Structure formats: structure tokens, C-alpha cells
CSV table of C-alpha atoms in Angstrom, one decimal:
chain,number,residue,atom,x,y,z
X,1,UNK,CA,135.5,32.0,171.0
X,2,UNK,CA,133.2,31.7,174.1
X,3,UNK,CA,134.7,33.3,177.2
X,4,UNK,CA,133.9,32.3,180.7
X,5,UNK,CA,131.7,34.7,182.7
X,6,UNK,CA,132.1,35.1,186.4
X,7,UNK,CA,129.8,32.1,187.2
X,8,UNK,CA,131.7,29.9,184.8
X,9,UNK,CA,135.1,30.8,186.2
X,10,UNK,CA,134.0,30.4,189.8
X,11,UNK,CA,132.4,27.0,189.1
X,12,UNK,CA,135.6,25.6,187.4
X,13,UNK,CA,137.7,26.9,190.3
X,14,UNK,CA,135.5,25.3,192.9
X,15,UNK,CA,135.6,22.0,191.0
X,16,UNK,CA,139.5,22.1,191.1
X,17,UNK,CA,139.5,22.6,194.8
X,18,UNK,CA,136.9,19.9,195.4
X,19,UNK,CA,139.1,17.5,193.4
X,20,UNK,CA,142.2,18.7,195.3
X,21,UNK,CA,140.5,17.6,198.5
X,22,UNK,CA,139.4,14.3,197.0
X,23,UNK,CA,142.9,13.5,195.8
X,24,UNK,CA,144.3,14.3,199.4
X,25,UNK,CA,141.8,12.0,200.9
X,26,UNK,CA,142.7,9.2,198.4
X,27,UNK,CA,146.4,9.6,199.1
X,28,UNK,CA,145.8,9.5,202.8
X,29,UNK,CA,143.8,6.3,202.5
X,30,UNK,CA,140.6,7.9,203.7
X,31,UNK,CA,138.7,6.7,200.7
X,32,UNK,CA,139.2,3.6,198.6
X,33,UNK,CA,140.0,3.3,194.9
X,34,UNK,CA,136.4,2.2,194.3
X,35,UNK,CA,135.2,5.3,196.0
X,36,UNK,CA,137.6,7.6,194.2
X,37,UNK,CA,137.1,6.1,190.7
X,38,UNK,CA,133.8,8.0,189.8
X,39,UNK,CA,135.2,11.2,191.4
X,40,UNK,CA,138.4,11.1,189.2
X,41,UNK,CA,136.4,10.0,186.1
X,42,UNK,CA,134.2,13.0,186.4
X,43,UNK,CA,137.3,15.1,186.2
X,44,UNK,CA,138.8,13.4,183.2
X,45,UNK,CA,141.4,11.3,185.1
X,46,UNK,CA,142.1,7.6,184.1
X,47,UNK,CA,144.1,5.1,186.0
X,48,UNK,CA,146.7,3.3,183.8
X,49,UNK,CA,149.3,0.6,184.4
X,50,UNK,CA,152.3,3.0,185.2
X,51,UNK,CA,150.7,6.4,185.6
X,52,UNK,CA,147.5,8.5,185.4
X,53,UNK,CA,146.0,9.9,182.1
X,54,UNK,CA,144.2,13.2,182.1
X,55,UNK,CA,141.9,14.0,179.0
X,56,UNK,CA,141.3,17.7,178.6
X,57,UNK,CA,138.4,19.1,176.6
X,58,UNK,CA,139.0,21.6,173.7
X,59,UNK,CA,135.3,22.8,172.8
X,60,UNK,CA,134.7,22.8,169.2
X,61,UNK,CA,138.5,22.2,168.7
X,62,UNK,CA,139.3,25.9,169.1
X,63,UNK,CA,142.4,27.1,171.0
X,64,UNK,CA,143.9,30.5,171.5
X,65,UNK,CA,147.6,30.9,171.3
X,66,UNK,CA,147.6,31.5,175.2
X,67,UNK,CA,145.9,28.2,175.8
X,68,UNK,CA,148.1,26.2,173.5
X,69,UNK,CA,151.2,27.6,175.3
X,70,UNK,CA,149.5,26.5,178.6
X,71,UNK,CA,149.1,22.9,177.2
X,72,UNK,CA,152.7,23.0,176.2
X,73,UNK,CA,153.7,24.2,179.7
X,74,UNK,CA,151.7,21.3,181.3
X,75,UNK,CA,153.4,18.8,179.0
X,76,UNK,CA,156.7,20.1,179.8
X,77,UNK,CA,156.2,20.5,183.6
X,78,UNK,CA,154.1,17.6,184.4
X,79,UNK,CA,154.4,15.0,181.7
X,80,UNK,CA,157.2,13.8,179.4
X,81,UNK,CA,157.2,16.8,177.2
X,82,UNK,CA,154.4,16.0,174.9
X,83,UNK,CA,150.6,15.6,174.7
X,84,UNK,CA,148.4,13.5,172.5
X,85,UNK,CA,145.6,15.3,170.5
X,86,UNK,CA,142.6,13.0,169.9
X,87,UNK,CA,140.2,12.8,167.0
X,88,UNK,CA,137.4,14.1,169.1
X,89,UNK,CA,139.1,17.4,169.9
X,90,UNK,CA,140.7,16.7,173.3
X,91,UNK,CA,144.3,16.5,174.5
X,92,UNK,CA,145.5,13.7,176.7
X,93,UNK,CA,148.5,13.6,179.1
X,94,UNK,CA,149.6,10.1,179.7
X,95,UNK,CA,152.3,10.1,182.3
X,96,UNK,CA,150.9,12.1,185.3
X,97,UNK,CA,151.4,11.7,189.1
X,98,UNK,CA,148.1,11.6,191.0
X,99,UNK,CA,149.3,14.2,193.5
X,100,UNK,CA,150.0,16.7,190.8
X,101,UNK,CA,146.7,16.5,188.9
X,102,UNK,CA,145.0,19.2,191.0
X,103,UNK,CA,147.7,21.6,190.2
X,104,UNK,CA,147.3,20.7,186.5
X,105,UNK,CA,143.6,21.4,186.7
X,106,UNK,CA,144.2,24.7,188.4
X,107,UNK,CA,146.6,25.7,185.6
X,108,UNK,CA,144.0,24.8,183.0
X,109,UNK,CA,141.4,26.9,184.8
X,110,UNK,CA,143.6,30.0,184.5
X,111,UNK,CA,143.2,29.9,180.7
X,112,UNK,CA,139.5,28.8,180.8
X,113,UNK,CA,140.0,25.1,180.1
X,114,UNK,CA,138.9,22.0,182.1
X,115,UNK,CA,138.7,18.2,182.0
X,116,UNK,CA,135.1,17.9,183.3
X,117,UNK,CA,133.1,15.0,181.7
X,118,UNK,CA,135.8,13.9,179.3
X,119,UNK,CA,135.5,10.4,180.8
X,120,UNK,CA,132.9,8.1,182.4
X,121,UNK,CA,129.3,7.3,181.3
X,122,UNK,CA,128.4,10.9,180.7
X,123,UNK,CA,127.8,13.6,178.1
X,124,UNK,CA,131.1,14.1,176.4
X,125,UNK,CA,132.8,17.0,174.5
X,126,UNK,CA,130.8,18.0,171.4
X,127,UNK,CA,132.6,17.1,168.2
X,128,UNK,CA,132.8,20.0,165.8
X,129,UNK,CA,134.0,20.9,162.4
X,130,UNK,CA,137.5,22.2,162.6
X,131,UNK,CA,136.8,24.6,159.8
X,132,UNK,CA,133.6,26.0,161.3
X,133,UNK,CA,133.4,29.8,160.8
X,134,UNK,CA,136.2,29.7,158.2
X,135,UNK,CA,135.2,26.8,155.7
X,136,UNK,CA,134.0,28.1,152.3
X,137,UNK,CA,131.6,25.1,152.1
X,138,UNK,CA,129.6,25.6,155.2
X,139,UNK,CA,125.9,26.6,155.4
X,140,UNK,CA,126.6,28.8,158.4
X,141,UNK,CA,128.9,28.8,161.4
X,142,UNK,CA,128.1,25.7,163.5
X,143,UNK,CA,130.1,26.7,166.6
X,144,UNK,CA,127.3,28.6,168.3
X,145,UNK,CA,125.2,25.5,168.3
X,146,UNK,CA,128.0,23.4,169.6
X,147,UNK,CA,128.3,25.9,172.5
X,148,UNK,CA,124.6,25.9,173.1
X,149,UNK,CA,124.5,22.2,173.4
X,150,UNK,CA,127.7,22.2,175.6
X,151,UNK,CA,126.1,24.7,178.0
X,152,UNK,CA,122.8,22.6,178.1
X,153,UNK,CA,124.6,19.2,178.5
X,154,UNK,CA,127.6,19.8,180.7
X,155,UNK,CA,126.8,18.9,184.3
X,156,UNK,CA,123.2,18.1,183.3
X,157,UNK,CA,122.0,16.3,186.5
X,158,UNK,CA,119.8,13.9,184.5
X,159,UNK,CA,122.6,12.8,182.2
X,160,UNK,CA,125.7,12.5,184.5
X,161,UNK,CA,125.3,8.7,184.8
X,162,UNK,CA,124.1,7.5,181.5
X,163,UNK,CA,124.1,3.8,180.5
X,164,UNK,CA,127.3,4.5,178.5
X,165,UNK,CA,129.3,7.5,177.3
X,166,UNK,CA,127.5,9.8,174.9
X,167,UNK,CA,128.9,11.8,171.9
X,168,UNK,CA,127.3,14.3,169.7
X,169,UNK,CA,128.7,15.9,166.6
X,170,UNK,CA,127.6,19.2,165.0
X,171,UNK,CA,128.3,20.2,161.4
X,172,UNK,CA,127.1,22.6,158.7
X,173,UNK,CA,129.2,21.4,155.9
X,174,UNK,CA,128.2,18.8,153.1
X,175,UNK,CA,131.8,17.6,153.5
X,176,UNK,CA,131.4,16.0,156.8
X,177,UNK,CA,134.6,16.6,158.6
X,178,UNK,CA,133.2,15.5,162.0
X,179,UNK,CA,132.4,11.9,161.1
X,180,UNK,CA,128.9,12.8,162.4
X,181,UNK,CA,127.3,9.6,161.4
X,182,UNK,CA,129.6,7.7,163.8
X,183,UNK,CA,128.3,9.5,166.8
X,184,UNK,CA,125.3,8.8,169.2
X,185,UNK,CA,123.7,12.0,167.8
X,186,UNK,CA,124.5,13.9,164.6
X,187,UNK,CA,123.2,17.4,164.4
X,188,UNK,CA,123.5,18.6,160.7
X,189,UNK,CA,122.5,22.1,159.7
X,190,UNK,CA,120.4,22.2,156.5
X,191,UNK,CA,117.6,24.2,154.8
X,192,UNK,CA,114.1,23.0,154.2
X,193,UNK,CA,112.0,23.5,151.1
X,194,UNK,CA,110.9,26.9,152.4
X,195,UNK,CA,114.5,28.1,152.7
X,196,UNK,CA,114.5,28.0,156.5
X,197,UNK,CA,117.7,26.8,158.3
X,198,UNK,CA,117.3,24.0,160.8
X,199,UNK,CA,118.7,20.6,161.6
X,200,UNK,CA,118.6,17.1,160.4
X,201,UNK,CA,119.0,14.8,163.5
X,202,UNK,CA,120.5,11.4,163.2
X,203,UNK,CA,121.0,8.9,166.0
X,204,UNK,CA,122.6,5.5,166.7
X,205,UNK,CA,126.1,5.8,165.1
X,206,UNK,CA,129.3,4.5,166.7
X,207,UNK,CA,132.5,2.5,166.1
X,208,UNK,CA,134.0,-0.1,168.5
X,209,UNK,CA,133.3,-3.8,168.2
X,210,UNK,CA,129.9,-3.2,166.6
X,211,UNK,CA,130.2,-0.2,164.2
X,212,UNK,CA,127.0,1.3,163.1
X,213,UNK,CA,126.1,4.3,160.9
X,214,UNK,CA,123.6,6.8,162.4
X,215,UNK,CA,120.1,6.9,160.9
X,216,UNK,CA,117.8,10.0,160.5
X,217,UNK,CA,115.2,10.2,163.3
X,218,UNK,CA,114.0,13.8,162.1
X,219,UNK,CA,114.6,15.1,158.7
X,220,UNK,CA,114.1,18.8,159.6
X,221,UNK,CA,114.0,20.3,163.1
X,222,UNK,CA,113.5,24.1,163.7
X,223,UNK,CA,116.3,25.8,165.5
X,224,UNK,CA,114.0,26.7,168.5
X,225,UNK,CA,113.5,23.0,169.1
X,226,UNK,CA,117.1,21.9,169.2
X,227,UNK,CA,117.6,21.4,173.0
X,228,UNK,CA,114.1,20.0,173.7
X,229,UNK,CA,114.5,17.3,170.9
X,230,UNK,CA,118.0,16.3,172.2
X,231,UNK,CA,116.7,16.1,175.7
X,232,UNK,CA,113.9,13.8,174.6
X,233,UNK,CA,116.5,11.5,172.8
X,234,UNK,CA,118.6,11.4,176.0
X,235,UNK,CA,115.6,10.7,178.3
X,236,UNK,CA,114.6,7.7,176.2
X,237,UNK,CA,118.2,6.4,176.1
X,238,UNK,CA,118.7,7.0,179.8
X,239,UNK,CA,115.4,5.2,180.5
X,240,UNK,CA,115.9,2.2,178.1
X,241,UNK,CA,119.6,1.8,177.5
X,242,UNK,CA,121.2,-1.3,179.0
X,243,UNK,CA,123.1,-1.1,182.1
X,244,UNK,CA,123.9,-4.8,182.6
X,245,UNK,CA,126.4,-5.3,179.8
X,246,UNK,CA,129.0,-2.6,178.8
X,247,UNK,CA,129.2,-3.9,175.3
X,248,UNK,CA,125.5,-3.5,174.7
X,249,UNK,CA,124.9,-0.2,176.5
X,250,UNK,CA,125.4,2.4,173.7
X,251,UNK,CA,122.5,4.0,172.0
X,252,UNK,CA,123.3,2.4,168.7
X,253,UNK,CA,122.4,-1.0,170.3
X,254,UNK,CA,119.1,0.3,171.4
X,255,UNK,CA,118.4,1.7,168.0
X,256,UNK,CA,119.3,-1.6,166.4
X,257,UNK,CA,117.2,-3.6,168.9
X,258,UNK,CA,114.0,-1.5,168.7
X,259,UNK,CA,114.3,-0.2,165.2
X,260,UNK,CA,114.5,3.5,164.1
X,261,UNK,CA,110.6,3.7,163.7
X,262,UNK,CA,110.0,2.5,167.3
X,263,UNK,CA,112.8,4.8,168.7
X,264,UNK,CA,111.3,7.7,166.6
X,265,UNK,CA,107.9,7.1,168.1
X,266,UNK,CA,109.2,7.0,171.6
X,267,UNK,CA,111.2,10.2,171.1
X,268,UNK,CA,108.4,12.1,169.5
X,269,UNK,CA,106.0,11.2,172.3
X,270,UNK,CA,108.5,12.4,174.9
X,271,UNK,CA,109.2,15.5,172.9
X,272,UNK,CA,105.5,16.5,172.8
X,273,UNK,CA,105.6,16.7,176.6
X,274,UNK,CA,108.5,19.2,176.7
X,275,UNK,CA,108.9,21.0,173.4
X,276,UNK,CA,106.9,24.1,174.6
X,277,UNK,CA,108.7,24.3,177.9
X,278,UNK,CA,111.8,26.2,179.1
X,279,UNK,CA,114.1,24.3,176.7
X,280,UNK,CA,112.6,26.2,173.6
X,281,UNK,CA,115.6,28.1,172.1
X,282,UNK,CA,114.6,31.8,171.4
X,283,UNK,CA,116.5,33.6,168.5
X,284,UNK,CA,117.8,36.1,171.0
X,285,UNK,CA,119.7,33.2,172.8
X,286,UNK,CA,121.2,32.1,169.5
X,287,UNK,CA,122.3,35.6,168.8
X,288,UNK,CA,123.7,36.0,172.2
X,289,UNK,CA,125.9,33.0,171.9
X,290,UNK,CA,126.8,33.7,168.3
X,291,UNK,CA,128.2,37.1,169.5
X,292,UNK,CA,131.1,35.1,170.9
X,293,UNK,CA,132.1,33.8,167.5
X,294,UNK,CA,132.5,37.0,165.4
X,295,UNK,CA,135.1,37.0,162.6
X,296,UNK,CA,138.4,38.4,163.3
X,297,UNK,CA,139.5,41.7,161.7
X,298,UNK,CA,140.3,40.4,158.2
X,299,UNK,CA,142.0,42.6,155.7
X,300,UNK,CA,140.7,43.2,152.2
X,301,UNK,CA,143.0,41.1,150.1
X,302,UNK,CA,143.2,40.0,146.5
X,303,UNK,CA,141.6,36.5,146.2
X,304,UNK,CA,144.5,35.2,144.1
X,305,UNK,CA,148.1,35.3,145.4
X,306,UNK,CA,150.7,35.7,142.8
X,307,UNK,CA,153.5,34.9,145.4
X,308,UNK,CA,151.9,31.7,146.2
X,309,UNK,CA,151.8,30.7,142.5
X,310,UNK,CA,155.5,31.5,142.2
X,311,UNK,CA,156.4,29.5,145.2
X,312,UNK,CA,154.6,26.4,143.9
X,313,UNK,CA,156.4,26.8,140.5
X,314,UNK,CA,159.8,27.1,142.3
X,315,UNK,CA,159.3,24.0,144.4
X,316,UNK,CA,157.5,20.9,143.5
X,317,UNK,CA,157.7,19.7,147.1
X,318,UNK,CA,156.0,22.8,148.4
X,319,UNK,CA,153.4,22.5,145.6
X,320,UNK,CA,152.6,19.0,146.7
X,321,UNK,CA,152.4,20.0,150.4
X,322,UNK,CA,150.1,23.1,149.5
X,323,UNK,CA,147.8,20.8,147.4
X,324,UNK,CA,147.3,18.5,150.3
X,325,UNK,CA,147.5,21.0,153.4
X,326,UNK,CA,146.0,24.2,152.2
X,327,UNK,CA,142.2,24.6,151.9
X,328,UNK,CA,139.9,27.4,150.6
X,329,UNK,CA,138.8,30.0,153.2
X,330,UNK,CA,135.5,31.7,153.1
X,331,UNK,CA,137.3,35.1,153.3
X,332,UNK,CA,138.9,36.0,150.0
X,333,UNK,CA,142.7,36.3,150.2
X,334,UNK,CA,143.0,33.9,153.2
X,335,UNK,CA,143.5,30.2,153.5
X,336,UNK,CA,143.2,27.3,155.9
X,337,UNK,CA,146.6,25.6,156.6
X,338,UNK,CA,146.6,22.1,158.0
X,339,UNK,CA,149.6,20.8,160.1
X,340,UNK,CA,149.5,17.1,160.2
X,341,UNK,CA,150.2,15.2,163.5
X,342,UNK,CA,150.7,12.0,161.5
X,343,UNK,CA,154.5,11.7,161.0
X,344,UNK,CA,155.7,8.8,158.9
X,345,UNK,CA,156.6,6.1,161.4
X,346,UNK,CA,155.5,8.1,164.3
X,347,UNK,CA,152.5,8.1,166.6
X,348,UNK,CA,149.5,9.9,165.2
X,349,UNK,CA,148.3,12.8,167.3
X,350,UNK,CA,151.4,13.4,169.5
X,351,UNK,CA,152.9,16.9,169.7
X,352,UNK,CA,155.8,18.0,171.7
X,353,UNK,CA,155.8,21.0,174.0
X,354,UNK,CA,158.2,22.8,171.7
X,355,UNK,CA,156.0,22.0,168.7
X,356,UNK,CA,152.9,23.4,170.5
X,357,UNK,CA,154.9,26.7,171.4
X,358,UNK,CA,155.9,26.9,167.7
X,359,UNK,CA,152.4,26.5,166.5
X,360,UNK,CA,151.2,29.2,169.0
X,361,UNK,CA,153.9,31.6,167.7
X,362,UNK,CA,152.8,30.9,164.1
X,363,UNK,CA,149.2,31.5,165.0
X,364,UNK,CA,150.0,34.9,166.6
X,365,UNK,CA,151.9,35.9,163.5
X,366,UNK,CA,149.5,34.6,160.8
X,367,UNK,CA,146.1,33.5,162.3
X,368,UNK,CA,144.9,36.0,164.8
X,369,UNK,CA,146.1,33.8,167.6
X,370,UNK,CA,143.7,31.1,166.8
X,371,UNK,CA,144.4,27.3,166.3
X,372,UNK,CA,141.9,24.5,165.5
X,373,UNK,CA,142.2,20.8,166.4
């Protein structure tokens, strides 16, 4: 898991205090709602009918038990005792008081979390494979690339006010658990004919009122060119995307209007101007970021569990549950266990504070204190 350095922590703390001042000015009537709106949206805060909603980013869907307990504490202290986990690896609190939101952001900063750019027409949280680093089917761990893209795109001055919100997915598995083709950009790790690992880049996916599947804009991109190529795509979209109609402002509409061949030509021409510049990604930088995602201290275990087999024979209900919720791990003797947030007759994604605390306890006991969303 990536850990904040001194600069990261200072920046997030300063953002909290800036927003605290902005909220105070709004409550005193010194700024109007129209003036306050872009400020709160850049901090993940939405205005709803009866309360405010805060969306908190969970990079690559990865939480420590300490962070999950903090999310439970916020739900219990500031909300109605629960949070809503989203399909794109965030958590939302839907019943907040405006005057308390700076305190919530300060609590999040204590555990290296934030709500920056989780709303508004900006670069959003990177959607990642929840099994990354553990899935037996992945080409390699995709989390370092999600983190590299996050560091490049978060607070990027050129991409803070895009025509519309912008979403990127990163995956390294042939079993696409990120729904990558329904994102503005899909970054898919693959090998070329020479055996080199790079990326297939797809663009123009999305759901909503005009669902579209992303199309390949570059079949193979070397790792060193990842950021420069993404920058070229964002520049073309920022320049040519519509700002006069919210329903036609997404990248998918631009791709549909111009066609993938024309978009590809525009992007490639832009990329030629910047590919050899400072955005070139050296192997040393990839290794530096990847060092934050080293495997936990696994034990050497028998790949087959006799006890698990016995438990399945003893209980058909458990056998059915295990067949659905237990997945093969890349480390022999370990498994990936899924806990569904889709209760029968309930609201998908909701988790109570007590449930979050219970999962945190289980992760400490069985999963090296690590949870994925």
C-alpha cells in the first residue's frame, strides 16, 4: 500500500484547513452557494435535499484495518451509522452536516485518506482490480500503475476543469473485474509478440443514458510511454470535448462523433510532441512505486486444505457459499474471500459501522490487516 510522504501529508492537511475556512465563510454568508459549489465539489461534497453527501476515495480499492475502523468511526459519529461503498471503490456518507465536514476530512487525513476530486468535472479515482497483487490470473500486479496514474492525474492543473468527469480503469487480468471497457480510458496490461509487457489503451467507454463500449486506440504501448500517452488523450478531450451540453460532454460522445480513426490521429499527433519529454516513465520510477506494494509475509502452506474439504462435506450451505465467495489466490495455501454487500431485499453497497469494525477485526486475524473494495 502506498504511504504518504511528508509532502503528501502536509498537502492534505492544508487542504482540510482551506476547506474549513471556506465552510466557515459559507455558513457566515460571506460567499454564496454558487461561489461555494465548485469549492465543495473539489473536496467531494455534494448538496442533497436533506443533507450533504461526502464521497471518499479508496485508491485501488485497498484499505488497512486502521482505515476501515476510521470509516466506521465516521459513520457512527457523523452519519447515521453506516456508509455506502460504491462500484468504483469509494465510500459515501449521505447524511452529513455541512459544519462538521471539515472535521470529517481531518479525521480522514489522520489515516492518509481524502475526498479530493471525487466529484466535479475532474480526474476521478482510478478503478482497479480488487484482486490486484493476489489474483492467480493476473499478468502482473497492476496497483503500481494505478498509483503512478493517480499521482500524475490528481490535482493536475490542466485537467481540474474538464468538459465532464473523467474515469480511468487499470487491469492486468483477462477476467476483467474493473469493467474497464465502460470507462473513459481502459489501461490493460498485456504482452506483445516479443514478450514485452506494456498496455493496450482503449477509450470512449461509459454507461448512463448513452452507454458505449471503449474502443482500442493503441494496441500496444510501452510502459515508459504510459503517462505521456494518457496526457495526449486528455489534452485532445479537454480541447475538443463539448461544454455546452452536459449530456454530450463525455469523451465517448467525442469518439462517437469523430470516429476512433480520427481521434487516434489527433492523439498520436499530440503525443509525438510530448512523448520524449519529462512524462517519460523510467523503469527506476516504476520500481520505486512498486516497492510500496510488496507481498505480505506469507507462510509456506499446503496448496490443498483438508480441513476446508471436510467443512464443505459437513455443510452443503457452506459448500455453496465457498463455491461463490472463495477465489483462488496466487500464493499456494491462501484464498481470496469475498464478503457481499448485496443482501437480499437490502440496499447494495451499504455497510454499518459495526460491520466495518467486524471486517477490520477479521482482516487483522486472517488477512494481514488488509481489505479490498
